[in-house]
Coordinates of C-alpha atoms in Angstrom, one line a residue:
M299 CA -49.7 -34.7 105.1
A300 CA -47.4 -32.9 107.6
A301 CA -46.7 -34.8 110.8
V302 CA -48.0 -33.2 113.9
V303 CA -46.8 -35.7 116.5
G304 CA -43.3 -35.0 117.7
C305 CA -43.0 -31.5 116.1
R306 CA -41.4 -28.9 118.3
D307 CA -41.9 -25.2 118.4
P308 CA -38.4 -23.5 118.1
R309 CA -39.6 -20.7 120.2
T310 CA -40.3 -23.0 123.2
P311 CA -36.8 -22.7 124.8
A312 CA -36.9 -18.9 124.5
V313 CA -40.4 -18.8 126.0
V314 CA -39.4 -21.0 128.9
A315 CA -36.2 -18.9 129.5
L316 CA -38.3 -15.8 129.8
L317 CA -41.2 -17.4 131.6
T318 CA -39.1 -18.8 134.5
P319 CA -37.7 -15.5 135.8
A320 CA -41.1 -13.8 135.2
V321 CA -43.0 -16.4 137.3
A322 CA -40.2 -16.3 140.0
A323 CA -40.5 -12.5 140.2
C324 CA -44.3 -12.6 140.5
Y325 CA -44.1 -15.4 143.1
Y326 CA -41.5 -13.5 145.2
A327 CA -43.4 -10.2 144.9
S328 CA -46.6 -11.8 146.0
G329 CA -44.8 -13.6 148.8
Q330 CA -43.4 -10.3 150.2
L331 CA -46.9 -8.8 150.0
G332 CA -48.3 -11.8 152.0
L333 CA -45.5 -11.4 154.6
L334 CA -46.6 -7.8 155.3
R335 CA -49.4 -9.2 157.4
E336 CA -48.6 -12.0 159.8
L337 CA -50.2 -13.9 162.7
V338 CA -48.4 -15.8 165.4
V339 CA -49.9 -19.2 166.2
E340 CA -48.2 -21.4 168.8
G341 CA -45.0 -19.4 168.4
S342 CA -44.9 -19.9 164.7
V343 CA -45.5 -17.1 162.2
V344 CA -48.2 -17.8 159.6
T345 CA -49.9 -15.6 156.9
P346 CA -53.7 -15.4 156.8
I347 CA -53.5 -15.3 153.0
W348 CA -50.6 -16.7 151.1
P349 CA -50.8 -15.1 147.6
P350 CA -48.0 -17.2 146.0
T351 CA -50.2 -20.3 146.0
G352 CA -52.8 -18.4 144.0
V353 CA -50.2 -17.0 141.7
S354 CA -48.7 -20.5 141.1
V355 CA -52.0 -22.2 140.3
A356 CA -53.0 -19.4 138.0
F357 CA -49.7 -19.4 136.1
L358 CA -49.9 -23.2 135.8
L359 CA -53.4 -23.0 134.4
I360 CA -52.4 -20.3 131.9
F361 CA -49.0 -21.5 130.8
G362 CA -48.9 -25.2 131.8
L363 CA -46.3 -27.3 133.6
R364 CA -43.4 -25.5 131.9
C365 CA -43.6 -22.7 134.5
W366 CA -42.9 -24.9 137.5
P367 CA -39.2 -24.0 137.6
G368 CA -40.2 -20.4 138.1
I369 CA -42.4 -21.4 141.0
A370 CA -39.6 -23.3 142.6
L371 CA -37.2 -20.4 142.0
G372 CA -39.6 -17.9 143.5
A373 CA -40.2 -20.1 146.5
F374 CA -36.4 -20.5 147.0
F375 CA -35.9 -16.7 147.2
V376 CA -38.9 -16.3 149.6
I377 CA -37.5 -18.9 151.9
L378 CA -34.0 -17.3 151.6
S379 CA -35.4 -14.0 152.7
L380 CA -36.9 -15.6 155.8
T381 CA -34.2 -18.0 157.1
S382 CA -30.9 -19.5 156.3
L383 CA -30.7 -22.4 154.0
D384 CA -30.5 -25.8 155.5
P385 CA -31.7 -29.3 154.4
W386 CA -35.1 -28.7 156.0
A387 CA -35.6 -25.5 154.1
F388 CA -35.5 -27.5 150.9
G389 CA -38.3 -29.7 152.2
V390 CA -40.5 -26.6 152.6
L391 CA -39.4 -25.6 149.1
A392 CA -40.5 -28.9 147.7
G393 CA -43.9 -28.8 149.5
N394 CA -44.6 -25.2 148.2
T395 CA -43.7 -26.3 144.7
V396 CA -45.5 -29.6 144.6
A397 CA -48.7 -28.4 146.1
P398 CA -49.7 -26.0 143.2
V399 CA -48.5 -28.5 140.6
V400 CA -50.7 -31.2 142.1
G401 CA -53.6 -28.7 142.2
Y402 CA -53.1 -28.0 138.5
L403 CA -53.0 -31.6 137.6
L404 CA -56.2 -32.3 139.5
L405 CA -57.9 -29.4 137.8
R406 CA -56.8 -30.4 134.4
R407 CA -57.8 -34.0 134.9
T408 CA -61.3 -33.1 135.9
G409 CA -61.9 -30.8 132.9
F410 CA -61.6 -27.5 134.7
R411 CA -62.3 -24.4 132.5
T412 CA -60.5 -21.2 133.3
D413 CA -63.4 -19.0 132.5
L414 CA -65.2 -20.3 135.6
A415 CA -68.5 -20.1 133.8
R416 CA -69.9 -23.2 135.3
L417 CA -70.8 -24.2 138.9
R418 CA -68.7 -27.3 138.4
D419 CA -65.6 -25.2 137.7
G420 CA -66.1 -23.3 140.9
L421 CA -66.6 -26.4 143.0
I422 CA -63.5 -28.1 141.5
L423 CA -61.3 -25.1 142.2
V424 CA -62.5 -25.0 145.8
F425 CA -62.3 -28.6 146.7
L426 CA -59.4 -29.8 144.5
G427 CA -57.3 -26.8 143.6
A428 CA -57.5 -25.2 147.1
L429 CA -58.6 -27.5 149.9
T430 CA -57.1 -30.8 148.6
A431 CA -53.8 -29.7 147.0
M432 CA -52.8 -27.4 149.7
L433 CA -52.8 -30.3 152.2
I434 CA -49.4 -31.1 150.8
S435 CA -47.7 -27.8 151.6
S436 CA -49.3 -27.4 155.0
T437 CA -48.5 -31.0 156.1
T438 CA -44.9 -30.6 154.8
G439 CA -44.3 -27.3 156.4
A440 CA -45.9 -28.1 159.8
G441 CA -44.2 -31.5 159.8
I442 CA -40.8 -30.0 159.2
L443 CA -41.3 -27.5 162.1
L444 CA -42.3 -30.4 164.3
A445 CA -39.3 -32.5 163.2
T446 CA -36.8 -29.8 163.7
G447 CA -38.0 -29.0 167.2
R448 CA -39.3 -25.5 166.3
L449 CA -42.8 -26.6 167.1
E450 CA -44.2 -28.7 170.0
W451 CA -46.7 -31.5 169.3
P452 CA -49.6 -29.8 171.2
G453 CA -49.4 -26.9 168.8
F454 CA -49.0 -28.9 165.6
W455 CA -52.7 -29.0 164.5
A456 CA -53.2 -25.2 165.1
V457 CA -50.1 -24.4 163.0
W458 CA -51.1 -27.0 160.4
L459 CA -54.6 -25.6 160.1
A460 CA -53.4 -22.0 159.9
W461 CA -50.9 -22.9 157.2
W462 CA -53.5 -24.9 155.2
V463 CA -56.2 -22.3 155.3
G464 CA -53.7 -19.5 154.4
D465 CA -52.5 -21.5 151.3
A466 CA -56.1 -22.4 150.3
M467 CA -57.2 -18.8 150.7
G468 CA -54.5 -17.7 148.2
V469 CA -56.0 -20.1 145.6
L470 CA -59.6 -19.1 146.3
I471 CA -59.0 -15.3 146.2
V472 CA -56.0 -14.7 144.0
T473 CA -56.3 -17.4 141.3
P474 CA -59.8 -16.3 140.0
V475 CA -58.6 -12.7 139.8
L476 CA -55.5 -13.6 137.8
L477 CA -57.5 -15.9 135.5
L478 CA -59.9 -13.1 134.9
L479 CA -57.1 -10.6 134.1
S480 CA -55.6 -13.1 131.7
R481 CA -58.8 -13.1 129.6
V482 CA -59.1 -9.3 129.3
R483 CA -58.7 -8.1 125.8
P484 CA -58.8 -4.6 124.4
P485 CA -60.9 -2.7 123.6
L486 CA -62.8 -2.9 126.9
R487 CA -66.6 -2.6 126.8
L488 CA -67.8 0.1 129.1
S489 CA -71.3 -1.1 129.5
R490 CA -72.9 -0.2 132.9
W491 CA -69.8 1.8 133.8
K492 CA -71.9 4.2 135.9
E493 CA -73.2 1.3 138.0
A494 CA -69.7 -0.2 138.2
S495 CA -68.2 3.2 139.4
G496 CA -71.0 3.6 142.0
L497 CA -70.4 0.1 143.3
A498 CA -66.7 0.6 143.5
L499 CA -67.1 3.8 145.4
I500 CA -69.5 2.3 147.8
V501 CA -67.3 -0.8 148.4
C502 CA -64.2 1.4 148.9
C503 CA -66.0 3.5 151.5
A504 CA -68.1 0.9 153.3
V505 CA -65.7 -2.0 153.6
P506 CA -63.0 -0.2 155.5
L507 CA -65.6 1.2 157.9
T508 CA -67.2 -2.3 158.5
T509 CA -63.8 -4.0 159.0
H510 CA -62.5 -1.4 161.4
S511 CA -65.7 -0.6 163.3
S512 CA -65.7 -1.7 167.0
V513 CA -69.2 -3.0 166.4
S514 CA -69.1 -6.3 164.5
L515 CA -70.5 -5.3 161.1
L516 CA -68.6 -7.7 158.8
F517 CA -71.9 -9.1 157.6
L518 CA -72.6 -5.9 155.7
V519 CA -70.0 -7.0 153.2
Y520 CA -72.2 -9.7 151.9
P521 CA -74.9 -7.5 150.3
L522 CA -72.2 -5.7 148.3
L523 CA -70.7 -9.0 147.3
I524 CA -74.1 -10.2 146.1
W525 CA -74.7 -7.0 144.2
A526 CA -71.3 -7.4 142.5
A527 CA -72.0 -11.0 141.6
L528 CA -75.5 -10.3 140.2
R529 CA -74.5 -7.4 138.0
F530 CA -70.9 -8.2 137.1
Q531 CA -70.5 -11.9 137.7
L532 CA -66.9 -13.1 138.4
A533 CA -65.2 -9.8 137.7
G534 CA -67.3 -7.9 140.2
S535 CA -67.6 -10.5 143.0
M536 CA -63.9 -11.6 143.1
L537 CA -62.5 -8.0 143.0
C538 CA -64.9 -7.1 145.8
A539 CA -63.9 -10.2 147.7
L540 CA -60.2 -9.5 147.2
F541 CA -60.6 -5.9 148.5
A542 CA -62.7 -7.0 151.5
S543 CA -60.3 -9.8 152.4
V544 CA -57.3 -7.4 152.3
M545 CA -59.1 -4.9 154.5
T546 CA -60.2 -7.6 157.0
T547 CA -56.7 -9.0 157.2
V548 CA -55.3 -5.5 157.9
A549 CA -57.9 -5.0 160.7
A550 CA -57.1 -8.5 162.1
T551 CA -53.4 -8.1 162.2
D552 CA -53.7 -4.6 163.7
R553 CA -56.2 -5.9 166.3
A554 CA -58.7 -3.2 165.2
G555 CA -62.4 -3.2 165.0
P556 CA -64.1 -6.6 165.7
F557 CA -60.7 -8.2 166.4
E558 CA -59.6 -5.8 169.1
R559 CA -60.3 -7.9 172.3
L560 CA -59.7 -11.3 170.8
T561 CA -56.8 -13.7 171.6
R562 CA -54.4 -14.7 168.8
V563 CA -56.2 -17.9 168.2
E564 CA -59.6 -16.3 168.1
V565 CA -58.3 -13.7 165.7
M566 CA -57.1 -16.4 163.3
I567 CA -60.3 -18.4 163.6
K568 CA -62.6 -15.4 163.0
L569 CA -60.5 -14.0 160.2
Q570 CA -60.1 -17.2 158.3
A571 CA -63.8 -18.1 158.8
F572 CA -64.9 -14.8 157.3
N573 CA -62.4 -14.8 154.5
G574 CA -63.2 -18.4 153.6
A575 CA -67.0 -17.9 153.7
M576 CA -66.7 -14.7 151.6
A577 CA -64.5 -16.3 149.0
L578 CA -66.7 -19.3 148.7
T579 CA -69.8 -17.1 148.4
A580 CA -68.2 -14.9 145.7
L581 CA -66.8 -17.8 143.6
I582 CA -69.8 -20.1 143.8
L583 CA -72.5 -17.4 143.4
S584 CA -70.8 -15.8 140.4
A585 CA -70.4 -19.3 138.8
V586 CA -74.1 -20.1 139.3
I587 CA -75.2 -16.7 137.9
T588 CA -72.8 -17.0 134.9
E589 CA -74.0 -20.5 134.2
Q590 CA -77.7 -19.4 134.3
I591 CA -76.9 -16.5 131.9
H592 CA -75.3 -18.8 129.4
T593 CA -78.2 -21.3 129.7
R594 CA -80.7 -18.5 129.1
R595 CA -78.8 -17.3 126.1
S596 CA -78.6 -20.8 124.7
V597 CA -82.3 -21.3 125.1
E598 CA -83.0 -17.9 123.5
R599 CA -80.7 -18.8 120.6
A600 CA -82.4 -22.2 120.2
C601 CA -85.8 -20.5 120.2
H602 CA -84.7 -18.0 117.6
E603 CA -83.4 -20.8 115.3
L604 CA -86.7 -22.7 115.8
V605 CA -88.7 -19.7 114.8
E606 CA -86.6 -19.3 111.6
V607 CA -87.1 -23.0 110.8
L608 CA -90.9 -22.8 111.3
E609 CA -91.0 -19.6 109.1
H610 CA -89.1 -21.4 106.4
L611 CA -91.4 -24.5 106.6
T612 CA -94.5 -22.3 106.6
A613 CA -93.3 -20.4 103.6
G614 CA -92.6 -23.8 101.8
E615 CA -96.1 -25.1 102.6
T616 CA -97.8 -22.0 101.4
A617 CA -95.9 -22.2 98.1
D618 CA -96.9 -25.9 97.7
A619 CA -100.5 -25.1 98.4
R620 CA -100.6 -22.3 95.8
A621 CA -99.1 -24.5 93.0
P622 CA -102.1 -26.8 92.5
L623 CA -104.5 -23.9 92.4
E624 CA -102.4 -22.1 89.7
D625 CA -102.1 -25.4 87.7
G626 CA -105.9 -25.9 87.8
G627 CA -106.5 -22.3 86.6
V628 CA -104.2 -22.8 83.6
G629 CA -105.9 -26.1 82.7
R630 CA -109.4 -24.5 82.7
R631 CA -108.3 -21.6 80.6
Q632 CA -106.8 -24.0 78.0
R633 CA -110.0 -26.1 77.9
E634 CA -112.0 -22.9 77.3

């Protein structure tokens, strides 16, 4: 019998060599996208959504711990594009690397499934992968700003909260979308494509209007989100949430629509509250609906199997009942 323990795939070094720069490039590109929209909180620049955390957690879930050097390398180049390197910068680098790794380890330890087909998976991603793990990066980053004198103590908690929510939002919005894309296999089934096209058209027209209207109409996004979750589960709800979150962030950073007359702190609070509630609704609702669909299919399959068993048993009982009658008829004919 061939030994399995201790065997090594000879392609592993080559895979890691290619994976590291690919992950670093994706991290850096997503970081530059996140930096396009910034908010100033207590004199510190923060991003409402930090996509690299979502990219990091998704890559770790797909490829495992072997991609952590790519995360560290991508974080290094993002920090290098923002500031000069000093010993404190490496502290931020460590926090941005350790946080998604800890999130991945927590998810793996609790039996997280990347298809997000269970309510349990959605809750684990929210509370462990996003809210708990991202405490590391936000505490490290805000603590370093405080220690280096770039941030005064009265503003620590505001910056810490903005940093934490931005990192957590990256996991809540970006990670499910990347996990979804990783599971796409050709050929794509085009069932309900007319409804999907209509929904996409309505979302693309309605969301920019609601996010940039001077009247506070952000709540109109939720019916579209529920429609997408009911009909298309995770794919529909998370893509809708991603688009709505981007449009809302653009409106908030431009001080347009419902964010026009708000202070910087009020803009941050309103934006993060909306994005957080929307991401939670999309993720949890789609997980509940998907779980119910799978449960219904399991029940239907069990009922179908039960019907087949009953038909088989009924056919066997009918044959057993006919056998004595046939034997009796033969005996009577022989006696005659």
